[in-house]
XYZ file of C-alpha atoms in Angstrom:
111
model
C 0.000 0.000 0.000
C 1.374 3.429 -0.824
C 1.888 6.119 1.787
C -1.107 8.110 0.453
C -3.456 5.135 0.639
C -2.186 4.312 4.127
C -2.980 7.857 5.269
C -6.497 7.684 3.848
C -7.080 4.271 5.447
C -5.862 5.542 8.831
C -8.114 8.584 8.526
C -11.143 6.412 7.804
C -10.323 4.140 10.746
C -10.014 7.098 13.114
C -13.331 8.522 11.890
C -15.022 5.166 12.480
C -13.524 4.848 15.966
C -14.671 8.326 16.962
C -18.169 7.651 15.586
C -18.477 4.374 17.499
C -17.180 5.875 20.742
C -19.678 8.728 20.548
C -22.555 6.330 19.851
C -21.533 4.141 22.800
C -21.700 6.947 25.392
C -24.423 6.788 28.009
C -27.148 9.414 27.684
C -29.319 10.880 30.449
C -32.765 9.293 30.521
C -35.777 8.712 32.725
C -36.316 5.119 33.797
C -39.200 3.180 35.242
C -39.170 -0.279 36.750
C -42.003 -2.078 38.490
C -39.795 -2.484 41.578
C -38.346 1.050 41.780
C -40.839 3.350 40.048
C -39.548 6.402 38.136
C -35.955 7.624 38.517
C -33.287 9.503 36.529
C -30.858 7.125 34.848
C -28.254 6.750 32.134
C -29.145 4.868 28.953
C -26.496 3.186 26.826
C -27.183 1.421 23.512
C -25.095 -1.738 23.241
C -25.527 -2.743 19.605
C -27.472 -2.067 16.445
C -30.160 -4.593 17.367
C -31.614 -2.528 20.223
C -29.881 -4.075 23.245
C -29.308 -1.517 25.992
C -28.183 -0.906 29.564
C -29.637 1.490 32.129
C -27.803 2.529 35.260
C -28.196 4.969 38.135
C -26.578 5.388 41.549
C -28.505 3.443 44.168
C -30.283 1.218 41.631
C -29.293 -2.057 39.975
C -27.797 -1.746 36.492
C -30.190 -3.491 34.125
C -29.231 -4.875 30.727
C -31.693 -6.095 28.120
C -30.241 -8.025 25.192
C -32.361 -8.498 22.105
C -32.921 -12.179 21.384
C -35.038 -11.556 18.291
C -37.017 -8.480 17.164
C -39.435 -7.513 19.935
C -38.085 -10.048 22.438
C -35.232 -9.779 24.929
C -33.670 -11.422 27.945
C -32.272 -9.441 30.809
C -29.991 -9.386 33.762
C -29.336 -7.004 36.618
C -26.086 -6.095 38.319
C -26.351 -5.910 42.091
C -23.006 -4.688 43.391
C -20.393 -6.851 41.697
C -22.710 -9.704 40.653
C -24.967 -10.130 37.624
C -28.219 -11.991 38.100
C -30.374 -13.275 35.265
C -33.873 -11.855 35.235
C -36.442 -14.646 34.912
C -38.636 -14.935 31.851
C -38.583 -13.118 28.542
C -39.182 -9.409 27.970
C -41.538 -8.321 25.188
C -41.480 -4.829 23.680
C -44.612 -2.882 24.601
C -47.063 -2.147 21.785
C -48.227 1.001 23.609
C -44.785 2.529 24.250
C -41.699 1.363 22.342
C -39.475 2.572 25.197
C -41.000 -0.055 27.507
C -40.483 -3.783 27.852
C -42.906 -6.097 29.672
C -42.240 -9.472 31.195
C -45.524 -11.427 31.233
C -44.040 -14.281 33.301
C -43.104 -12.008 36.217
C -45.585 -9.169 35.552
C -42.758 -6.611 35.528
C -42.006 -3.633 33.315
C -38.867 -1.676 32.368
C -38.935 1.641 30.489
C -36.213 4.085 29.458
C -37.139 7.400 27.826
């Protein structure tokens, strides 16, 4: 590869890295869980499929990973340990920011 092509390739790589790092930053949000009610939180997208993580001081960090469109499994971090959340989460038809778990009758939203 010539020096000019190497420079262009490096420039493209740096642009991609900066774009991905910006997209991966947590953003302020408002959360709701059946257990904790409404609270301010940070929302972080994890991939292009819709998986995400919400976190806030004094609350468990909750991650939902998309299993297939409209369905997800979750886990919560309590201190230094992750615990699987039972059942499957289904995206709400009424509010796309919310996920319902019919097996446990729980709800998680992040706006």
